[in-house]
Amino acid sequence: MKINIKINNLNKTFNIDNYGISLLDLLRREGYKSVKKGCDTGTCGVCTVLLDGKPILSCSLLAIKANGHEVTTVEGVSEEAKIIAEYITAEGGDQCGFCGPGLVMAIMGLKNENLEINSESVKEYLAGNLCRCSGYEAQHRGIMKYLEVEK
Amino acid sequence: MKEVKKSIPKVDGVGLLMGKPAYTNDLAPQDALIVKILRSPHPFAKIISINTDEALSIEGVECILTHKDFPKKIFTRAGQGYPEPSPYDKFVLDEYVRYVGDEVAAVAAINEEVAEKALKKIKVEYELFEPVLDFKKAKDSKIIHFEKEAHSMFEIGFNPERNIAASYNMNVGNVEEELKKCDVVVESKYYTQPQAHVMLEPMVATSFIDYMGRLNVITATQVPFHIRRILSNVLNLSINKIRVIKPRIGGGFGGKQAIHGEPYVAMVTLKTGKPAKIIYTRKEVFEATYSRHEMEFNIKIGADKDGLIKAIDVDVLSNTGAYGEHALTVFMVAGSKTLPLYNKVNAVRFGGDVVYTNLTPAGAYRGYGAIQGNFALESVIDELAEKLKISPVEIRTKNMIKEGETSPIFKIMGEGREGVEMNIQSCKLDYCVKRGMELIKWNEKYPKKAYGNKIRSVGMAIAMQGSGIADIDMGSAILKLNDDGSFNLLVGATDLGTGSDTILSQIAAETLGVSTDKIIPYSSDTDLTPFDTGAYASSTTYVSGNSVRIAAENMKKMILEEGSKNLGTDKVHFNGEEIIRDDNKNKISLKQLSELLYYSMNQKQLVADGSYVGKKSPPPYMASFVEIELDTETGKVEVINFVSVVDCGTPINPNLAKVQVEGALVQGIGMTLYEDINFSNGKMRNNTLMTYRIPDRRDVKKLTVEFAESYEPSGPYGAKSVGEIGIDTPPAAIANAIFNATGVRIRSLPITPEKVFKAMEMKK
Ligand code: FES
Ligand code: FES
C-alpha cells in the first residue's frame, strides 16, 4: 500500500508492505533518528512527535493511520528546538538526553494548545514524558522560563 | 577558579535535545542483521534438545546460535575490575536455564518480523527442576550452580554447594559484650525490595567487521574496556582484534555496568561476516538484565543513656538471583558505606550471605548496597532516639563522623577485599545537618501537625558514599594540542548522561588556564581513548578527573617549554591565550605557537597524558530532611519537600551536580514509595512500564538541594563524587517522617499506602 505523509513540511510517499509497522519504526527507517524508542507499552513518551500539531506517541500509531496527515519531528523544527534546548540545558535539565527530543516535541504541542500556563498545568500536560535522570525539577525550571518568555 | 565551580551547560546537551544521531541505535549500520533472543519460560530447567531446523528454513533467517556455538568459557557479566570479585558462574549460552528470561538461543535475521517469526519456530525440550524462589529459604536448599567450571577468581566466600554466591564477615571489638553493657538496645528487621533501573534507552549493541578484519562493537555501556576484555574471553578472540566504541548512552545507573547483548551480536558478526544489532525490548530489560539486590537486615544497636552509640551489629541476607554478579561487592557496600557514619562505637559486626535464587539476577545499581544499608541503619537510629527520648537530630550530631576523624571500617572493608585506611579530610556533615534543619524549618515542624485527616510531618537521614574504588580503579586521559590552540581531550571515562565529558573538560580547562570551549572531549573508544575502568562506583569526577588534571599539567609544561624556546628564555608564563616573557618583552599566542609547531618550525606534535588510581576513596556526605503529608484515611504519603544538603567537596559544575542529586532523590523516592519488582512462580509480574511505575513529573512537588562549602585535598580542585549519594536517604528519611506522623514504623520497602494504613489500624 502507498501512503502519503507530510513530514516536516515535505510531502513523502512510502510503500508499506507490513501494515503493522508503527509510525515510529517507519520514521526511524526513513532516517528520522531523533525519534527514540524506550518501551513497548506507550508509556515513556520518548517517541513523541506531532501529528497535525498535536503530540502523539509514534510507537502507538500505525504508520498507515498517518496517511494524509502532517507529522513533525524535532528535525523539522530545529530552530525552535534549539531555543527550548538552550533553556533546558541552562538549568542542567538534560542528562542522558534520551527523553529530550520527545520532550521538546511535547513542549511544542503544549505551546500550540490554548492552555493556561502554570506549574501544575505544565506538569500535567507533560506527565507522559518520563525522564529517569533529571528528577524533572531542572527540566521544569527551564520549561517554565521558556514558556513565560515565549508566550 | 575560573572554569570549575561554574554551571556551564553540558557540551552535548543541545545536540541531544535536538535529536542529532548520537546513540548506538542511531549509529548502527543500516543493513545490520537483527538479533533476537529466545528466552526461557521456566525458572530452572535443563535443555534436552533444541530443534532449529524449521526456524532456519524461514527466508531471511541468517543464523541461529545455541550453546553449541559458543566456546565453553565461563565468565561473569559484571563489568568490574579484573580479576572480578564476582563468581564465574555463567556461559553465554548454556544447556541449563536458571531464571525466566535466561538465554536459550539467539536468532539473526534480515529484519525484526522475520527474527520474531523464527523465535516461535525453535522447538526446545526442557527437563524441569524445582526452582528456588524464596531467598530466605535459599541457603542449603537446592543447588543452582553445579557446573564444574564455576569458580571465583579469589576468595569471596563462593560456596555453590550451599547455594551461596558470596559471603562476608567482619568485626571490630566484641559486639556481644558491648551490647550487654548498653543502657538501651534496639533490635529490628528491615527489608528492601528489588528495584528496576529503568534507564530510558534499553540495552543496545551493534557490531561489524571493519576493513582491517577487526571486530567492532558499538554499545551502550558504562564499561567499554571491561566489555572488550570480557568479549575477548567469551569469544576466544584476542583483545587486539576487538574495538569497542561507546557513543552517547541513554542512562545506565549501574544497569549498563555489565555485558548484555554484546556477545550475541559479536558472534553473529563473526559467523556471518555481516553487521548485527540487538535492541532489548523493555520487557527484556526488566526480566533479563539486572535489578537491585533484595536484602534483609537484622540489626542491633546499643547506646548509653546519654545517647552515645556503643555497638552496632548487622546481619544481612542478600538475593543475587540466578547469577552472582556484583554479589559480594554490593553486599559489602551495604556496610562499608554506612557504618563509618557512626564512628564513635566500641564494637561493630557486619556479615552474612548472598544467596542464589532462580530469579532475575541482581547487579550494580546506583547506591550499590548503600541505599539498602542506609534504610536499615538510618531507621534504627531513629528507633534508638525514640527509645532514648532524644531527637533524631541530636543522636546523629552526637555520634556522627567529623572532619579529621577516621573509622576502622575504611581499612577493613573495601569493595570485594580489604579497604584502605583514611582520615577524613573533608566532612561538612555537621553543616549539612544544620542547614537542612533551617531549610525544612525543622524546629517549627518536628515532629508533626495534623489538619483534619491529613498529617504533615518531617523526618531525616544522613548518608555517605565513596569516590571510586581505592587502589583498584584507574582513569587516564590524553590531551592533544591542535593547530588553532584548541585541545582534544581523549578519555576512557564513560559519560552516560551525567555530564562527565563537560566536567572533565572544565577540569582540563582550569588546569591549562584556557576557557572550556577550547576543549573538545571525546569518550570513549578502546582504540582511540586511553584505558579507564569505566563509569561506576562514583568514580568519574574523582578518579578520571584527577587523570585529566595530571594530563593537563603535563600539557601546560610542554606549552611553556615550547614557548620558552620560541621566546628565548625559560622565564615565561601562560595566561590561557599567550605565552609571555616574564619581563613582558615579547610574547606569542598559543595559536601562533601551534601553527609554528605544526607547519614551520621545530615541527612537533604536543600530546600529554595522565593516569590516576585513587589512593583513597573520600566519601561525599549528605543530610536529608523530608516533609510529608500523610492521609490517615488512605495511608497515602506525599513528599511535599525533600531537602538535601550535600558535601561533595567542590562541585565542578554546580548545576550538573545538583541535577545528579535531584535525579537520584527522585529515583530513591520511587523506590521508597512504590517501585517494586514482583514475581509469581519465578515470573516477573510487572515487566512493563505500565505495570512498573516510576515517578513522573507530577510526583515531584519540591526538591531543595544545596551544597556545603567543602574542599577535598585529594580531589581535582577539591572535588569528591556526587553521582550516587543522592539516592541513599529517601527510604529512611521518609520512613522516619511516617513514624513521626503516626507512631507507626514501616520496616519494609516499598512503603505503600496499604502498608501504612494497615499498620495504623493495627496500632489502634
Ligand atoms: S516508545 Fe515508549 S511511549 Fe512510545
Ligand atoms: S535525561 Fe535521561 S531520561 Fe531524561
mmCIF file of C-alpha atoms in Angstrom, chain B residues 109-247:
data_model
loop_
_atom_site.group_PDB
_atom_site.id
_atom_site.type_symbol
_atom_site.label_atom_id
_atom_site.label_comp_id
_atom_site.label_asym_id
_atom_site.label_seq_id
_atom_site.Cartn_x
_atom_site.Cartn_y
_atom_site.Cartn_z
ATOM 1 C CA ALA B 109 17.516 -12.323 10.589
ATOM 2 C CA ILE B 110 17.165 -9.612 7.997
ATOM 3 C CA ASN B 111 14.517 -7.808 9.990
ATOM 4 C CA GLU B 112 12.568 -7.867 13.188
ATOM 5 C CA GLU B 113 9.470 -9.614 11.886
ATOM 6 C CA VAL B 114 11.471 -12.483 10.448
ATOM 7 C CA ALA B 115 13.513 -12.783 13.611
ATOM 8 C CA GLU B 116 10.386 -12.930 15.738
ATOM 9 C CA LYS B 117 8.819 -15.491 13.441
ATOM 10 C CA ALA B 118 11.927 -17.641 13.721
ATOM 11 C CA LEU B 119 11.926 -17.424 17.526
ATOM 12 C CA LYS B 120 8.475 -19.001 17.553
ATOM 13 C CA LYS B 121 9.626 -21.890 15.390
ATOM 14 C CA ILE B 122 12.510 -23.009 17.563
ATOM 15 C CA LYS B 123 11.486 -26.141 19.417
ATOM 16 C CA VAL B 124 13.031 -26.629 22.815
ATOM 17 C CA GLU B 125 12.523 -29.597 25.083
ATOM 18 C CA TYR B 126 13.167 -28.958 28.751
ATOM 19 C CA GLU B 127 13.581 -31.098 31.798
ATOM 20 C CA LEU B 128 12.084 -29.005 34.565
ATOM 21 C CA PHE B 129 13.641 -28.644 38.004
ATOM 22 C CA GLU B 130 12.113 -27.411 41.199
ATOM 23 C CA PRO B 131 13.163 -23.733 41.405
ATOM 24 C CA VAL B 132 14.414 -21.852 44.452
ATOM 25 C CA LEU B 133 12.239 -18.771 44.652
ATOM 26 C CA ASP B 134 12.348 -17.562 48.238
ATOM 27 C CA PHE B 135 15.694 -16.051 49.124
ATOM 28 C CA LYS B 136 15.092 -16.612 52.815
ATOM 29 C CA LYS B 137 14.984 -20.348 52.183
ATOM 30 C CA ALA B 138 17.672 -20.473 49.521
ATOM 31 C CA LYS B 139 20.693 -21.269 51.668
ATOM 32 C CA ASP B 140 21.350 -25.016 51.780
ATOM 33 C CA SER B 141 18.334 -25.744 49.631
ATOM 34 C CA LYS B 142 18.622 -26.964 46.061
ATOM 35 C CA ILE B 143 21.940 -26.364 44.336
ATOM 36 C CA ILE B 144 21.575 -23.914 41.444
ATOM 37 C CA HIS B 145 25.193 -23.841 40.273
ATOM 38 C CA PHE B 146 26.520 -27.354 39.874
ATOM 39 C CA GLU B 147 28.639 -26.739 36.768
ATOM 40 C CA LYS B 148 32.166 -27.925 37.442
ATOM 41 C CA GLU B 149 33.728 -24.875 35.782
ATOM 42 C CA ALA B 150 32.129 -22.409 38.220
ATOM 43 C CA HIS B 151 34.702 -20.728 40.410
ATOM 44 C CA SER B 152 35.645 -17.458 41.982
ATOM 45 C CA MET B 153 38.712 -15.509 40.977
ATOM 46 C CA PHE B 154 39.810 -15.227 44.590
ATOM 47 C CA GLU B 155 38.279 -15.896 47.973
ATOM 48 C CA ILE B 156 34.820 -14.311 48.118
ATOM 49 C CA GLY B 157 33.022 -16.958 50.126
ATOM 50 C CA PHE B 158 31.709 -18.622 46.946
ATOM 51 C CA ASN B 159 30.077 -21.842 48.053
ATOM 52 C CA PRO B 160 27.761 -23.230 45.391
ATOM 53 C CA GLU B 161 27.085 -26.466 47.292
ATOM 54 C CA ARG B 162 25.344 -24.360 49.875
ATOM 55 C CA ASN B 163 23.820 -22.147 47.194
ATOM 56 C CA ILE B 164 25.879 -19.184 48.319
ATOM 57 C CA ALA B 165 27.402 -16.829 45.753
ATOM 58 C CA ALA B 166 29.451 -14.900 48.293
ATOM 59 C CA SER B 167 29.682 -14.335 51.986
ATOM 60 C CA TYR B 168 31.497 -11.986 54.247
ATOM 61 C CA ASN B 169 32.027 -11.366 57.951
ATOM 62 C CA MET B 170 33.962 -8.755 59.836
ATOM 63 C CA ASN B 171 34.047 -7.451 63.329
ATOM 64 C CA VAL B 172 35.719 -4.822 65.419
ATOM 65 C CA GLY B 173 35.700 -5.252 69.195
ATOM 66 C CA ASN B 174 33.289 -7.519 70.988
ATOM 67 C CA VAL B 175 29.763 -6.695 69.937
ATOM 68 C CA GLU B 176 28.020 -9.091 72.343
ATOM 69 C CA GLU B 177 29.856 -7.717 75.355
ATOM 70 C CA GLU B 178 29.334 -4.113 74.354
ATOM 71 C CA LEU B 179 25.631 -4.635 73.752
ATOM 72 C CA LYS B 180 25.280 -6.164 77.226
ATOM 73 C CA LYS B 181 26.769 -3.036 78.751
ATOM 74 C CA CYS B 182 24.404 -0.690 76.895
ATOM 75 C CA ASP B 183 21.539 1.079 78.644
ATOM 76 C CA VAL B 184 19.323 0.754 75.613
ATOM 77 C CA VAL B 185 19.385 -1.753 72.810
ATOM 78 C CA VAL B 186 17.148 -1.796 69.770
ATOM 79 C CA GLU B 187 16.808 -4.836 67.590
ATOM 80 C CA SER B 188 14.973 -4.709 64.285
ATOM 81 C CA LYS B 189 14.494 -6.432 60.990
ATOM 82 C CA TYR B 190 14.449 -4.442 57.754
ATOM 83 C CA TYR B 191 13.670 -5.435 54.201
ATOM 84 C CA THR B 192 14.488 -3.765 50.889
ATOM 85 C CA GLN B 193 12.961 -4.886 47.609
ATOM 86 C CA PRO B 194 14.427 -5.404 44.140
ATOM 87 C CA GLN B 195 14.209 -2.220 42.076
ATOM 88 C CA ALA B 196 14.498 -1.770 38.307
ATOM 89 C CA HIS B 197 16.875 0.813 36.807
ATOM 90 C CA VAL B 198 14.546 1.960 34.024
ATOM 91 C CA MET B 199 17.152 3.898 32.126
ATOM 92 C CA LEU B 200 15.134 5.117 29.159
ATOM 93 C CA GLU B 201 17.411 3.717 26.498
ATOM 94 C CA PRO B 202 17.237 -0.092 26.630
ATOM 95 C CA MET B 203 20.359 -2.226 26.283
ATOM 96 C CA VAL B 204 21.537 -1.993 22.697
ATOM 97 C CA ALA B 205 24.627 -3.152 20.841
ATOM 98 C CA THR B 206 25.724 -3.433 17.261
ATOM 99 C CA SER B 207 28.758 -4.985 15.614
ATOM 100 C CA PHE B 208 30.544 -5.246 12.295
ATOM 101 C CA ILE B 209 33.865 -6.322 10.844
ATOM 102 C CA ASP B 210 35.874 -3.366 9.606
ATOM 103 C CA TYR B 211 38.171 -3.106 6.568
ATOM 104 C CA MET B 212 41.045 -4.412 8.659
ATOM 105 C CA GLY B 213 39.146 -7.529 9.623
ATOM 106 C CA ARG B 214 38.675 -6.433 13.186
ATOM 107 C CA LEU B 215 35.510 -6.850 15.199
ATOM 108 C CA ASN B 216 33.930 -3.501 16.025
ATOM 109 C CA VAL B 217 31.253 -3.285 18.681
ATOM 110 C CA ILE B 218 29.276 -0.118 19.319
ATOM 111 C CA THR B 219 27.415 -0.437 22.567
ATOM 112 C CA ALA B 220 25.541 1.483 25.214
ATOM 113 C CA THR B 221 27.799 0.587 28.083
ATOM 114 C CA GLN B 222 29.293 2.134 31.180
ATOM 115 C CA VAL B 223 32.399 -0.023 30.864
ATOM 116 C CA PRO B 224 33.825 -0.216 27.314
ATOM 117 C CA PHE B 225 37.226 -1.561 28.369
ATOM 118 C CA HIS B 226 35.683 -4.274 30.511
ATOM 119 C CA ILE B 227 33.403 -5.183 27.602
ATOM 120 C CA ARG B 228 36.431 -5.629 25.355
ATOM 121 C CA ARG B 229 38.129 -7.864 27.918
ATOM 122 C CA ILE B 230 35.024 -9.960 28.564
ATOM 123 C CA LEU B 231 34.301 -10.334 24.845
ATOM 124 C CA SER B 232 37.843 -11.469 24.265
ATOM 125 C CA ASN B 233 37.329 -14.194 26.859
ATOM 126 C CA VAL B 234 33.925 -15.471 25.751
ATOM 127 C CA LEU B 235 34.658 -15.311 22.021
ATOM 128 C CA ASN B 236 38.191 -16.680 22.223
ATOM 129 C CA LEU B 237 39.410 -13.685 20.299
ATOM 130 C CA SER B 238 42.421 -11.682 21.314
ATOM 131 C CA ILE B 239 41.870 -8.181 22.707
ATOM 132 C CA ASN B 240 43.704 -6.556 19.816
ATOM 133 C CA LYS B 241 41.126 -7.925 17.368
ATOM 134 C CA ILE B 242 38.301 -6.100 19.147
ATOM 135 C CA ARG B 243 37.345 -2.464 19.195
ATOM 136 C CA VAL B 244 34.590 -1.253 21.496
ATOM 137 C CA ILE B 245 33.020 2.128 20.893
ATOM 138 C CA LYS B 246 30.762 3.803 23.408
ATOM 139 C CA PRO B 247 28.639 6.529 21.827
#
